[in-house]
Each structure stands twice: as C-alpha cells, then as structure tokens.
Coordinates of C-alpha atoms and ligand atoms in Angstrom, one line a residue:
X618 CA -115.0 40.0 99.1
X619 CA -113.6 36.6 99.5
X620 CA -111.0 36.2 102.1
X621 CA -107.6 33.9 102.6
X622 CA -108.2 31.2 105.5
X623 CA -104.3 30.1 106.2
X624 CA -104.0 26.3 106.8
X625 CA -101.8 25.5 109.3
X626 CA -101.3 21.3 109.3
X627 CA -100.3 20.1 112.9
X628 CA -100.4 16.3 111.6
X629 CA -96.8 16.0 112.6
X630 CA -97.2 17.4 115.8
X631 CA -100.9 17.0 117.9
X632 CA -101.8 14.6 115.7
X633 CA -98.6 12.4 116.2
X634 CA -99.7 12.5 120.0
X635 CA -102.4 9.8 118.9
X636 CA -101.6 6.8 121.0
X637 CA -99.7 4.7 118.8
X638 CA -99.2 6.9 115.6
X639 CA -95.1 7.7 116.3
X640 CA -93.3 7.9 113.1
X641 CA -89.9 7.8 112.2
X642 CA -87.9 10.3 110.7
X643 CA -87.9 9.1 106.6
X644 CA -92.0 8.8 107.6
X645 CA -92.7 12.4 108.6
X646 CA -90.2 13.6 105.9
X647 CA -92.4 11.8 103.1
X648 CA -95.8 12.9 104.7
X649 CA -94.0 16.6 105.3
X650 CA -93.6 16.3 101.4
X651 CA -97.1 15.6 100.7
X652 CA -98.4 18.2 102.9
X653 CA -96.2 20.9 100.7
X654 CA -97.6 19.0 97.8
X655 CA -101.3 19.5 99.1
X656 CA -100.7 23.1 99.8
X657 CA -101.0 23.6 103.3
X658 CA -99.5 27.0 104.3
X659 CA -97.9 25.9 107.3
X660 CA -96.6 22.4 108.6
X661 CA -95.9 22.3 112.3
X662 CA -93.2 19.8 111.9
X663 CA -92.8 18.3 115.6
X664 CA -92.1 19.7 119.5
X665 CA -88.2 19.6 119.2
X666 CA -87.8 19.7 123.1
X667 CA -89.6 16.5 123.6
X668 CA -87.2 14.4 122.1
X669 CA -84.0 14.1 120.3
X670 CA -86.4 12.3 117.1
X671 CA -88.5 15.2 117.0
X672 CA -85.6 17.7 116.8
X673 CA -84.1 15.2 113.8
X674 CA -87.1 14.9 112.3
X675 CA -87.8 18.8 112.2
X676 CA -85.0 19.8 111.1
X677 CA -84.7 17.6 108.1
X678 CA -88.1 18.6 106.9
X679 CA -86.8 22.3 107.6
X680 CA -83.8 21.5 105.3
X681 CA -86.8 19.9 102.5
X682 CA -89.8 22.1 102.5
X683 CA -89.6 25.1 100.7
X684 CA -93.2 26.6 100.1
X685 CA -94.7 25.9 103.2
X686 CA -93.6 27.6 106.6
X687 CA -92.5 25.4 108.9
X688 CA -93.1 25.8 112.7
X689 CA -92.1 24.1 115.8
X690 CA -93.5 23.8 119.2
X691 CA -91.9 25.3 122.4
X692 CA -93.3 25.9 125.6
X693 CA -92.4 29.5 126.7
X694 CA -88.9 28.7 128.6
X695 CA -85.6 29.8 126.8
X696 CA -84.6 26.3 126.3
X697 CA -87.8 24.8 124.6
X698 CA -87.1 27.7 121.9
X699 CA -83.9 27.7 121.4
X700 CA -84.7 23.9 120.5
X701 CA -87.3 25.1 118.0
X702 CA -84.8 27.5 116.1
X703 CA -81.9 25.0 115.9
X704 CA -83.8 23.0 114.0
X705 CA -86.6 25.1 112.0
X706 CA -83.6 27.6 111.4
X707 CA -82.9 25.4 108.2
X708 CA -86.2 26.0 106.7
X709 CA -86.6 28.5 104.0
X710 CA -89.7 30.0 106.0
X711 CA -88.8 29.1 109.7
X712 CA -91.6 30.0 112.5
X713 CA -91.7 29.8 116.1
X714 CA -94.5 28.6 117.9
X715 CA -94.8 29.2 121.4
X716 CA -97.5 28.1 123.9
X717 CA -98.7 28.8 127.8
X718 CA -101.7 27.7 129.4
X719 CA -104.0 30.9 130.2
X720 CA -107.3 29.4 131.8
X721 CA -107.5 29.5 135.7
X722 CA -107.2 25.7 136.4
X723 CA -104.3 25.2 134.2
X724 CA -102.4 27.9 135.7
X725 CA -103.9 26.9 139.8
X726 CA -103.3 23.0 139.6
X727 CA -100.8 22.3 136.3
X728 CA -98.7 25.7 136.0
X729 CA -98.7 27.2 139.9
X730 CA -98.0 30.7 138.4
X731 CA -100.6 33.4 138.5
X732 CA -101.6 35.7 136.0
X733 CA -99.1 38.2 135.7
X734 CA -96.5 35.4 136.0
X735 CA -97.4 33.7 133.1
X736 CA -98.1 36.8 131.7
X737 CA -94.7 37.9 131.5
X738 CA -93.4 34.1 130.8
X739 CA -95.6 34.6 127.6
X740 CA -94.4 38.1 126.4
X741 CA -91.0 36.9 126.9
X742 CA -90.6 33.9 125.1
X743 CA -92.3 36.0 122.3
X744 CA -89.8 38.9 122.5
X745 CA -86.9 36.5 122.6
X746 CA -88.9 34.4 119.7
X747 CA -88.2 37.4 117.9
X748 CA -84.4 37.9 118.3
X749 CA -84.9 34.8 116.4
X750 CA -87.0 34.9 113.8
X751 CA -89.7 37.6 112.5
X752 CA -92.3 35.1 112.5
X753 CA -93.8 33.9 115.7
X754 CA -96.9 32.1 117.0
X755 CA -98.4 32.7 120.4
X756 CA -100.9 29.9 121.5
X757 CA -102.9 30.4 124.8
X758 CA -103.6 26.9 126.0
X759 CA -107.2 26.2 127.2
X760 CA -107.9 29.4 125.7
X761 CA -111.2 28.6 125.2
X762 CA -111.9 28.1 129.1
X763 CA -110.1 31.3 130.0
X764 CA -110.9 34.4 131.6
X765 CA -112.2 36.9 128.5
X766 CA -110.5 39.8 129.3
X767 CA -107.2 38.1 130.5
X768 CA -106.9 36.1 127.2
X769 CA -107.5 39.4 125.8
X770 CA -104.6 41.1 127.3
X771 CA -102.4 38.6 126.9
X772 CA -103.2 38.4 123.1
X773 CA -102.5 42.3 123.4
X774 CA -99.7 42.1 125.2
X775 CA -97.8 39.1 122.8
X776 CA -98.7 41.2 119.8
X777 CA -97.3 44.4 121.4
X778 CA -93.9 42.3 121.7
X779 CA -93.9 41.0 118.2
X780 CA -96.4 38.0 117.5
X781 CA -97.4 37.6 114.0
X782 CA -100.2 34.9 114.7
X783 CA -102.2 34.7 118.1
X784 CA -104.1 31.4 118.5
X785 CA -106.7 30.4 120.4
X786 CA -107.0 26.8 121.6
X787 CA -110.0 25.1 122.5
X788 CA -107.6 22.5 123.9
X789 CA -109.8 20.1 125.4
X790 CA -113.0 20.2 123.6
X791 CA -115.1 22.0 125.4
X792 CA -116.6 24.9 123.1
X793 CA -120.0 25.0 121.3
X794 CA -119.7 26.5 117.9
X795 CA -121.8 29.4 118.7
X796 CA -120.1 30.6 122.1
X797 CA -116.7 29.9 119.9
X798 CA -117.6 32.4 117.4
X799 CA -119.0 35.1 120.0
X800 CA -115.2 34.5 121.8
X801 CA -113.4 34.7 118.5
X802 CA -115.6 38.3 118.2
X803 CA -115.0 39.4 121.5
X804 CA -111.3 39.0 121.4
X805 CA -111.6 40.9 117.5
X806 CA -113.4 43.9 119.3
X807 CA -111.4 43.7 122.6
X808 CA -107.7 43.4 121.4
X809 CA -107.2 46.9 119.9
X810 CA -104.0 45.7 118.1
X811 CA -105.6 42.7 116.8
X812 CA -105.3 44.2 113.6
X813 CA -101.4 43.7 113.7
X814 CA -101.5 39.6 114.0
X815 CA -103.3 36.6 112.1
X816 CA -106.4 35.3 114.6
X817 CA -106.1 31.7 114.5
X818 CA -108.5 28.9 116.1
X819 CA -107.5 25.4 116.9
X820 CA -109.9 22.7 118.3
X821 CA -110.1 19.0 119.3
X822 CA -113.1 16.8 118.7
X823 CA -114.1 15.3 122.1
X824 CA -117.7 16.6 121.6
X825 CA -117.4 15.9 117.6
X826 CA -117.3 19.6 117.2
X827 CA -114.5 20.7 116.0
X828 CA -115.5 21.2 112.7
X829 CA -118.1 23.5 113.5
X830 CA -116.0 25.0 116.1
X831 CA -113.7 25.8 113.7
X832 CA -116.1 26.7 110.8
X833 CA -117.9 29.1 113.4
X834 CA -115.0 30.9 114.1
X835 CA -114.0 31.4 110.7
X836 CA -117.2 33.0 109.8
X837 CA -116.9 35.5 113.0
X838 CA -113.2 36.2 111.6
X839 CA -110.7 33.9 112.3
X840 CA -108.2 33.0 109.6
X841 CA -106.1 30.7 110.2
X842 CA -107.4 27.2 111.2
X843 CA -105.5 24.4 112.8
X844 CA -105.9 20.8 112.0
X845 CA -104.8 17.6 110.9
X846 CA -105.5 15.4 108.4
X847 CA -108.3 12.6 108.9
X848 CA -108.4 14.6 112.2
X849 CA -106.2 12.6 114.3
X850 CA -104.7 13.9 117.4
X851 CA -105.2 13.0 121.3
X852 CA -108.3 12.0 122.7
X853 CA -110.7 12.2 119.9
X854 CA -108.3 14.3 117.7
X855 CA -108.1 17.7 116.2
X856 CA -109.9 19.4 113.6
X857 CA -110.0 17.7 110.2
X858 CA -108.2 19.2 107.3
X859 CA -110.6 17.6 105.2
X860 CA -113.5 18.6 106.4
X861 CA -112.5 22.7 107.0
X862 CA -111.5 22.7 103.6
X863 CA -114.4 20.7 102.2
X864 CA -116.7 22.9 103.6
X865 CA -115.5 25.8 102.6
X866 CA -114.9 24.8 98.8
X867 CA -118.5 23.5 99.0
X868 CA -120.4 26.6 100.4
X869 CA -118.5 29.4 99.0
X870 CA -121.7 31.3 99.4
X871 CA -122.2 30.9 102.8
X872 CA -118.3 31.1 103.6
X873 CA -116.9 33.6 101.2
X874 CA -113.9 32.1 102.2
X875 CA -110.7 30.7 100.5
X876 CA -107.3 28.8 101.0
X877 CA -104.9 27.6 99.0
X878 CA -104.8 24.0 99.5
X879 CA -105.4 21.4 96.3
X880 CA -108.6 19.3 97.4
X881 CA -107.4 16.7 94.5
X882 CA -104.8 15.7 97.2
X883 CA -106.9 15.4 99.6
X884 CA -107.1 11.2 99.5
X885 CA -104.2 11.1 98.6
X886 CA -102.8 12.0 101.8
X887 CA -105.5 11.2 104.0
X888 CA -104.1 7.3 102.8
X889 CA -100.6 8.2 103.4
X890 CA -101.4 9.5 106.9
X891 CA -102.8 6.5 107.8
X892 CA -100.6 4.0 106.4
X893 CA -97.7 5.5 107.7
X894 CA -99.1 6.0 111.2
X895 CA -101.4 3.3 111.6
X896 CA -104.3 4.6 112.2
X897 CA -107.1 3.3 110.2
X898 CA -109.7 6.2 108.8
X899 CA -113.2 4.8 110.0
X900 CA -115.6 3.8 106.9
X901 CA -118.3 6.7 106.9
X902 CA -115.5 9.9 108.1
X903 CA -117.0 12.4 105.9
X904 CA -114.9 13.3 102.5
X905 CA -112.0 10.4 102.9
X906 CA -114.0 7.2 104.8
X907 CA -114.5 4.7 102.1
X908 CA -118.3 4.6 102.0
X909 CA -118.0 8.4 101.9
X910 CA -119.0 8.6 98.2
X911 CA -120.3 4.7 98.4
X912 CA -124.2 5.0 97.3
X913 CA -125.9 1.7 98.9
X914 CA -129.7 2.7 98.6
X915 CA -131.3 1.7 95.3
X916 CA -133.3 5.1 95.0
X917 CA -130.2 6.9 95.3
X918 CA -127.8 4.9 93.1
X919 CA -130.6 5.9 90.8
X920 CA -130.4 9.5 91.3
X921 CA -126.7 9.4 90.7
X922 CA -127.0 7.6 87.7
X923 CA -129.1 10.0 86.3
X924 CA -127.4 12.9 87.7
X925 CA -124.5 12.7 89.8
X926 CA -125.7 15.8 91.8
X927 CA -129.2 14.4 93.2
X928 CA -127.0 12.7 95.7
X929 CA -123.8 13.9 95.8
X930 CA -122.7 17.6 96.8
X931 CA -119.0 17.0 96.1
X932 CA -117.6 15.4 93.0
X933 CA -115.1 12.3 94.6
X934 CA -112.7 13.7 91.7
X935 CA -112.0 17.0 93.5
X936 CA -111.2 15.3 96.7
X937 CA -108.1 13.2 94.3
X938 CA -111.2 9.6 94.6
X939 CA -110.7 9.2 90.6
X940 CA -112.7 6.0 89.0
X941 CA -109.8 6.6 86.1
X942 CA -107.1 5.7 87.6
X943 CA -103.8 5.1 86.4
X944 CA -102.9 1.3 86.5
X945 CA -100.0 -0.4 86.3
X946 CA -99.2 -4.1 85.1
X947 CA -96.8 -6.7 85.1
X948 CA -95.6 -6.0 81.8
X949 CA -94.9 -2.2 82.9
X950 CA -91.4 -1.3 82.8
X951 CA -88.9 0.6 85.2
X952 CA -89.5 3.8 83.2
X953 CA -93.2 4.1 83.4
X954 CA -92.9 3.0 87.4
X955 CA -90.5 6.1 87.9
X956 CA -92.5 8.2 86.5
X957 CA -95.8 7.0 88.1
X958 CA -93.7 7.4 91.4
X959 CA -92.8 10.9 90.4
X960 CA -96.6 12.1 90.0
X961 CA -96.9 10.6 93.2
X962 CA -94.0 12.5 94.8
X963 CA -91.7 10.2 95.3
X964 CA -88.0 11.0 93.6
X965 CA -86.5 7.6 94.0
X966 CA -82.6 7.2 93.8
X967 CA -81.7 4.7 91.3
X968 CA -81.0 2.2 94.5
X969 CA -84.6 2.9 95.9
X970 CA -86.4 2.6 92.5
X971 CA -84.0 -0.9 91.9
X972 CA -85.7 -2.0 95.3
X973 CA -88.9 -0.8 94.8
X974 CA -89.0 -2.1 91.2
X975 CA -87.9 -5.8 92.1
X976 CA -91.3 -5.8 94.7
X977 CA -93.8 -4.0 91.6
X978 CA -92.5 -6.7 90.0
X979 CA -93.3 -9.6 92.4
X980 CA -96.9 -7.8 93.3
X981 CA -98.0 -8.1 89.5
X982 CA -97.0 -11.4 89.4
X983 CA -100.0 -12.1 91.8
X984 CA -101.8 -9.0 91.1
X985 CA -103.3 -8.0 88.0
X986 CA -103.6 -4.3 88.3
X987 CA -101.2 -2.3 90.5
X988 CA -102.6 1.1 91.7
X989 CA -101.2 3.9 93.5
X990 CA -102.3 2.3 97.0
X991 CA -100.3 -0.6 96.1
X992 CA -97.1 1.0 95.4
X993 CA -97.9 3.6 98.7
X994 CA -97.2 0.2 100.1
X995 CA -94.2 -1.0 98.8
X996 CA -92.9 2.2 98.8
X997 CA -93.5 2.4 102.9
X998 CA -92.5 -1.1 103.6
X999 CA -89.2 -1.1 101.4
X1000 CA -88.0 2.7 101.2
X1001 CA -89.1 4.4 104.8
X1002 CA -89.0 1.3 107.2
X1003 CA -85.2 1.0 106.4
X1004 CA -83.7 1.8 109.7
X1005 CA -85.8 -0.8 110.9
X1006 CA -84.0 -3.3 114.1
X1007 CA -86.4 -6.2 113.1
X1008 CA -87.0 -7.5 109.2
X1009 CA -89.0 -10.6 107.7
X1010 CA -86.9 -12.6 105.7
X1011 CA -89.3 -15.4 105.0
X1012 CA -92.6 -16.8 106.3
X1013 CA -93.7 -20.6 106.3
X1014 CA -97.1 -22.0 107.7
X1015 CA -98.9 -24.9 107.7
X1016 CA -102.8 -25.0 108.6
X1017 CA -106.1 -26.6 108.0
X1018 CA -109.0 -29.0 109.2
X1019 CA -106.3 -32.0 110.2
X1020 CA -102.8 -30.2 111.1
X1021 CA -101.9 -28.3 114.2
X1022 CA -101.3 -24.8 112.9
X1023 CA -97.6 -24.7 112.5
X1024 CA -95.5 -21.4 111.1
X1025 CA -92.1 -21.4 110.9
X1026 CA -89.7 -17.9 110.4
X1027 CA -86.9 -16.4 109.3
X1028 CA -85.9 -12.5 110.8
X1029 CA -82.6 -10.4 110.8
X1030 CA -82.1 -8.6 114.3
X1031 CA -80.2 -5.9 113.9
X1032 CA -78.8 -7.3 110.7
X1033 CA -78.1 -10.6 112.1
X1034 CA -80.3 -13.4 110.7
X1035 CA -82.2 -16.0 113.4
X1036 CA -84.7 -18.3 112.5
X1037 CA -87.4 -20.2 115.0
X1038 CA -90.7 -21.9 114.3
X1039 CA -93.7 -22.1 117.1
X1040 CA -97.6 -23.7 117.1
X1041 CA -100.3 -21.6 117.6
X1042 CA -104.3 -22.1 117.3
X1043 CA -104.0 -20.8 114.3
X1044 CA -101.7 -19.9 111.5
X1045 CA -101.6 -15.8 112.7
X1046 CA -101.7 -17.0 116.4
X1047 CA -98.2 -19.2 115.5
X1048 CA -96.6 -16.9 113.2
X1049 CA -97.2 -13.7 116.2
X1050 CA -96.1 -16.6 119.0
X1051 CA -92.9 -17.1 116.3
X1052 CA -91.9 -13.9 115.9
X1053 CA -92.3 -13.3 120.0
X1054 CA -90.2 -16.1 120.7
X1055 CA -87.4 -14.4 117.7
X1056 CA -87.1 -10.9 119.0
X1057 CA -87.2 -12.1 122.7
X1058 CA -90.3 -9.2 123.0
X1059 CA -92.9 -8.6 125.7
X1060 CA -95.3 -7.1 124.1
X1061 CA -99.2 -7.5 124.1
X1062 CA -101.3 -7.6 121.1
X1063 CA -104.1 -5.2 122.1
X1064 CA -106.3 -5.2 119.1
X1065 CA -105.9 -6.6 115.4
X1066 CA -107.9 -5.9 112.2
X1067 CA -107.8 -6.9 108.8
X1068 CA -109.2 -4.9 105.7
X1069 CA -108.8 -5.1 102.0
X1070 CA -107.4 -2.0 100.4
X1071 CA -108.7 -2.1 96.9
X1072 CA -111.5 -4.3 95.5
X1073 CA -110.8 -7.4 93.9
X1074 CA -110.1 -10.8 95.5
X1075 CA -106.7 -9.9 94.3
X1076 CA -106.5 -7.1 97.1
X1077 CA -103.8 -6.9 98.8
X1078 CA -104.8 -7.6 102.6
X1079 CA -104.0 -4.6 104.8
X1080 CA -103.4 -5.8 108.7
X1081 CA -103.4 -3.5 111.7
X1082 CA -102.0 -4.6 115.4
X1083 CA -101.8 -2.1 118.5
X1084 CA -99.6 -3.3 121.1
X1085 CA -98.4 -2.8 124.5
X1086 CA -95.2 -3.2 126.6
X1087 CA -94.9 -1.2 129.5
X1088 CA -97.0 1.7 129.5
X1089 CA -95.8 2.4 125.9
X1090 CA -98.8 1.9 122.7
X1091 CA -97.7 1.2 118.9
X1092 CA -99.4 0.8 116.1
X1093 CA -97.6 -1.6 113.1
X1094 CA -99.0 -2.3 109.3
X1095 CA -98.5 -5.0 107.3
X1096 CA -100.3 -5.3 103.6
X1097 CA -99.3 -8.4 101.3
X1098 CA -102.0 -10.6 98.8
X1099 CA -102.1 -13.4 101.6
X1100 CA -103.0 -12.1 104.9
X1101 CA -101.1 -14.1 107.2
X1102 CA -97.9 -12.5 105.5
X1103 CA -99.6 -9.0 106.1
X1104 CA -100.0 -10.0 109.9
X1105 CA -96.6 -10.9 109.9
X1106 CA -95.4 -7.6 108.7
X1107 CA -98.0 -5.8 110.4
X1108 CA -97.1 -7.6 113.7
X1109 CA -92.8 -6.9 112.7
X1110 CA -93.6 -3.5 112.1
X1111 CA -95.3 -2.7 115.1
X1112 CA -92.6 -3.8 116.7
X1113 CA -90.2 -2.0 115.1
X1114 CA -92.1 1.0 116.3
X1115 CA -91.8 -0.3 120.2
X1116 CA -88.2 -0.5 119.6
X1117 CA -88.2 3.1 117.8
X1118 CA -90.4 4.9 121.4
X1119 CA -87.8 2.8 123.7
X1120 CA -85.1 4.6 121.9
X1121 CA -86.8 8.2 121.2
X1122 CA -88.3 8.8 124.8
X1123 CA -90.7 11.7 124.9
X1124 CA -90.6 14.0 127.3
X1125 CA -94.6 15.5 127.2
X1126 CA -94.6 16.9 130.6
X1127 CA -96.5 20.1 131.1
X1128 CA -97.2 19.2 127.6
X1129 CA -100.7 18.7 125.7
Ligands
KIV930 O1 -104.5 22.0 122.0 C1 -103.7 22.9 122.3 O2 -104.0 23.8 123.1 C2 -102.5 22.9 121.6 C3 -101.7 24.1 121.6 C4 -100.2 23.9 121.8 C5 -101.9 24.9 120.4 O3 -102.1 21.9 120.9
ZN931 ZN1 -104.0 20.7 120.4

C-alpha cells in the first residue's frame, strides 16, 4: 500500500537562519506563493517572536496561502505562542509549532531545567496551543541526542494533551541513517498513543546526511519530513526538499511512498530561493546544481543520445529543467508578458506589470531571447526590492590599459537623490569605493562571485557580495548584461539588506 509522506517546507524559517539569507517581507510572500504553488503541505512561515519582520511577514503570508497550512515557531512560554497565533490566526489552515530542547546537555548547560520541568513547560504550551488552535506541532529539540525513554514520554505526554504532529529533530547533525530509523522505531513501539499524532523527522546536514537520515526514517515510518529547498539552513543546512522528494518519485519500489508535491516546480523554485536569498546553489547539488543533468564525458553523452536512460535516472523535465522553453523577444507585447508572468505566479497590478514591462523591454533590446530566469530578475529587482532605503539611478565608468579606473554614480537615499564619483584599481573596485563613499556605509565586502545565468554571451551576468558590518552578515544580488552594473546592484542590494537586519533585530536567544 503506498503511503502519504506530508511535506512540511521550513525555507522561511531554519533555512532563513543561513547567514546572510534575511528576506524582506514582499520576498517571503512571493517565495510563500511558490511553495503553495509546488505543493508543499505545510510552510513554516517564520518565528514571530524573534522579530517584529517575522511576525509581518507571517501574517501576511497567513492572510495569502490558502492550500497549504501554515505554521509558526514558538518556544514553549505563553508569550512566544500567543505571537505565533496573532499572526498565523489569518491563515485558512493556521498551526502552531512549539519547541523545547529534550537532550541532557541542552537542558544542564542551555535550558537549566530538569526533566520534569521541561516536561511540564512542554505539555503546557501544547495544552494552551490548543485553546488556540486544533492543530499543533510539538518539536523536541536535539531529539536525536536524547534520552530514549524520556523523549518517549514526552512524545506521550504532548500527544495526551492534544499534539497533532510530534517531531523529532536531529538538530545538530549528529545521527547515522541507520541508528535514526531504529530511534524513529523505538519511539513507534514505545509511544503507545503514537497512533493519535503524525511522526515527523527533521535533520541538518553537518555530516551530509540528512538526506539519508531523513530517507531512513521514512522507511522505518515517519511521515512527515522537514526540509528546505536547496537545503539551506544553519551550519551546513537542513534536509533538501529536492532530494526527499526526488528520491522518493524515483524509487517508488523501494519507498512505496508518496507526497503531493509537483516535482515540475522543483527548479523553478530552487531559482527563486536562491535569487531572492542570495545564496548561490553549488554546481553539482543533486536534482537543481546546474551540471546536475550536464553530461561532460563523451561515452556518456553517447548513451544519452541513444537513450536518455543509459545515463540519466530522472528526466530534467519532471524536475520543471525544460530544453522547450518559452521565450520571449523584443517584439513581444504587454499581453503575452502578463500572461508569461501569470504561469509563472506572478499576478502583476497594472502599475507593476507597467514597471516590469518598461525593463522586458530594455533587456531585449540587448538580449535576444528573454526567459523565465530573466524576468525572475526583473521581477525581484523592480517589484520586491521596492521598500528598499538605497536605489541605483545611474552607473558611469571609465577603464582600460591607459586610464585610472574611474566610476562615477548616481543613488536616491531614502528617496533623496546624491551623486559622487571615486577611483578604484578597477572599474568594480571604484564603483563599490563610490557607492561606500554615497551611503556613508561601513561595511566589508567579505566574498564576491560572478556567474552567468543562462548560456549565451548575451547572459545576463549574475553578481553575488557577502558583507559585514558589525557582527551582522548579508548577502545582496545584482544581475544585468554588463557585469559591473550587476556588481553595482549586487553591491546596493546587499546593502539594502544591512539596512533591512539593522532595522528588524532578531532576537534568536535560546533559539536554534
Ligand atoms: O533543528 C531543530 O531542532 C529545529 C526545531 C525547532 C524543529 O529547527
Ligand atoms: Zn532545525
């Protein structure tokens, strides 16, 4: 008999605690829109006590998504989940997700509480949880290095008080897939209510195993899995969507296993996560790197000639990689853009599509074939990045062999418009020193990279700084035909995000 796995996305939430990878409200809105389009069954929308942007931006994707559940992080105290229902209350399936650490160091060095304290923390905030709401998560932090036959309890005890879902963390990495799926079985045969809650597993990568961790504990009866997409979270990041669901599709014998998520928008939102947080999806990830379905080796471009399947187990076209894709040209009108926007999920108002239209426009003046990545781009740049402080008006440079690399630029602060010029030793390294010298910031570029995003010397150029100021990290992206303008943007942007954490601070203590 083949069995429902529930996929519960936490993109917005763990994976937003990537260094760097804060987005703003209109961001998680748009990705929390392709999540419901993808068909994840439940998008953990943000930690609304942790800052006044997370509560925003959870309750306006409460008031948006209407298929999905969506779920919001509290730590067990009265407070953190009265947070989490004022602003999943909107949602048309709200859930409450509540969390305590249950392993012995968490509780001796982090919590100070012993057992039956946090014990009784846990079955509270569930019982209150459900004066609430009917559905509630429990999570027991660290789960994975915690005392069997206490987690056990606890999982009885949270069910006995009205927990619909009880998860089991492998918070910092730790498990082997084969002791994971005997703890997943022990707590199946040692929970004698465990028949009255969804089991769910969530893992983080730090020995590269949460896949399997994951995997492993579906097969021993988990079903509900926790991850993100392109697997980004903390450290070395959470489970990947991708690669749970991938799996599963692809071995249906071995996992008679099933979940209602459609793998065609896979790539499409693995490139939306990235682009909107930053964080660039490294060449050969499995099922979304770009080399992922890239055949170098003559013998086996061979084999795929002939027959697609000698090589490849996974048709690109199910993950959403199609070779027909719809292109759009300079002689396209505002009609056919709409609509191309729509299939993407964007419902522009007639303002945005105005906006976004003028910018098609100047793209396929330069380029000869816009494609969906493209108009991602302008989409991001023009639509989401609106409540932006800093904006690039204009961009001059001078450079080559016999000048000193000269740029000079025009920004509005805060609406106002200022304009400044600077040397540099080289066009980026004046335009960055420009921009500095503009918006008056301290920041430190900690790493920059430059990558094309489709083929074509017509590419646009897609930039990606990290920088620093104070203990704070921010990631900024910039794509345009010339790269120094991409820099530019990318550099702007990343600022823009600085600005964004100085005004949204988190407060992650006692959390993950
Ligand atoms: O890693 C972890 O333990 C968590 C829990 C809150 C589920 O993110
Ligand atoms: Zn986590």
């Amino acid at each position: 008999m083949i069995e429902r796995v529930f996929i519960f996305d936490t993109t917005l939430r763990d994976g937003e605690q990537s260094p760097g990878a804060s987005m703003n409200t209109a961001e998680k809105l748009r990705l929390a829109t392709q999540l419901e389009k993808l068909g994840v069954d439940i998008i953990e929308a943000g930690f609304p006590a942790a800052s006044e942007g997370d509560f925003e931006a959870v309750s306006e994707i409460s008031k948006r998504i209407k298929n999905a559940e969506v779920a919001g992080l509290a730590r067990t105290s009265k407070n953190d989940i009265d947070r989490v229902w004022g602003a999943v209350r909107h949602a048309a399936k709200p859930k409450i997700h509540t969390f305590i650490a249950t392993s012995d160091i968490h509780l001796a060095h982090k919590l100070k509480m012993s057992r039956e304290q946090v014990m009784s923390a846990a079955v509270e905030a569930v019982r209150y949880s459900k004066t609430l709401t009917e559905n509630v998560e429990f999570s027991a932090e660290d789960g994975s290095r915690s005392d069997r036959d206490f987690l056990c309890r606890i999982f009885e005890a949270v069910i006995e008080a009205g927990a619909t879902v009880v998860n089991l963390p492998d918070t910092v990495g730790y498990a082997i897939p084969e002791e994971f799926a005997r703890l997943v079985e022990y707590v199946r045969s040692h929970v004698p209510n465990i028949g009255k809650a969804v089991l769910s597993i969530h893992c983080h990568n730090d020995l590269g195993l949460a896949t399997s961790n994951t995997l492993a504990a579906l097969s021993a009866g988990a079903r509900q899995a926790e991850v993100t997409i392109n697997g980004i979270g903390e450290r070395a990041g959470n489970t990947s969507l991708e690669e749970v669901v991938m799996a599963l599709h692809t071995r249906p014998n071995f996992f008679p296993l099933t979940t209602g998520i459609r793998t065609e928008q896979i790539y499409p939102t693995s490139r939306l996560t990235s682009m909107i947080t930053g964080i660039i999806v490294q060449p050969n990830k499995a099922i979304v790197g770009a080399n992922a379905f890239a055949h170098e080796a003559g013998i086996h471009q061979d084999g795929v000639l002939k027959n697609p399947m000698t090589y490849e187990i996974m048709k690109p076209e199910t993950v959403g990689l199609s070779t027909n894709r719809l292109v759009l040209g300079k002689h396209s009108g505002r009609h056919a853009l709409r609509n191309r926007l729509k299939d993407m999920g964007y419902d522009l108002s007639d303002e945005e599509l105005r906006l976004v239209f003028t910018r098609f426009k100047e793209l396929a003046d330069k380029k000869k074939h816009v494609v969906d990545e493209d108009l991602e781009i302008i989409v991001t740049e023009g639509i989401l990045r609106t409540a932006d402080i800093f904006n690039l008006e204009y961009l001059h440079v001078t450079c080559g062999t016999t000048v000193l690399p000269m740029a000079s630029v025009q920004l509005t602060v805060n609406g106002r418009m200022v304009r400044g010029a600077a040397y540099g030793n080289g066009p980026i390294d004046a335009a960055f020193e420009s921009i500095s010298k503009l918006t008056g910031t301290a920041a430190e570029l900690l790493r920059f990279s430059v990558s094309a995003i489709t083929g074509g010397t017509d590419a646009l150029g897609e930039v990606t700084v990290r920088l620093g100021e104070n203990g704070l990290i921010a990631l900024g992206k910039g794509a345009d035909p010339d790269i120094i303008t991409a820099s530019a943007k990318a550099f702007v942007n990343g600022l823009n995000r600085l600005e964004y954490l100085k005004r949204h601070p988190v407060d992650r203590s006692e959390a993950l």
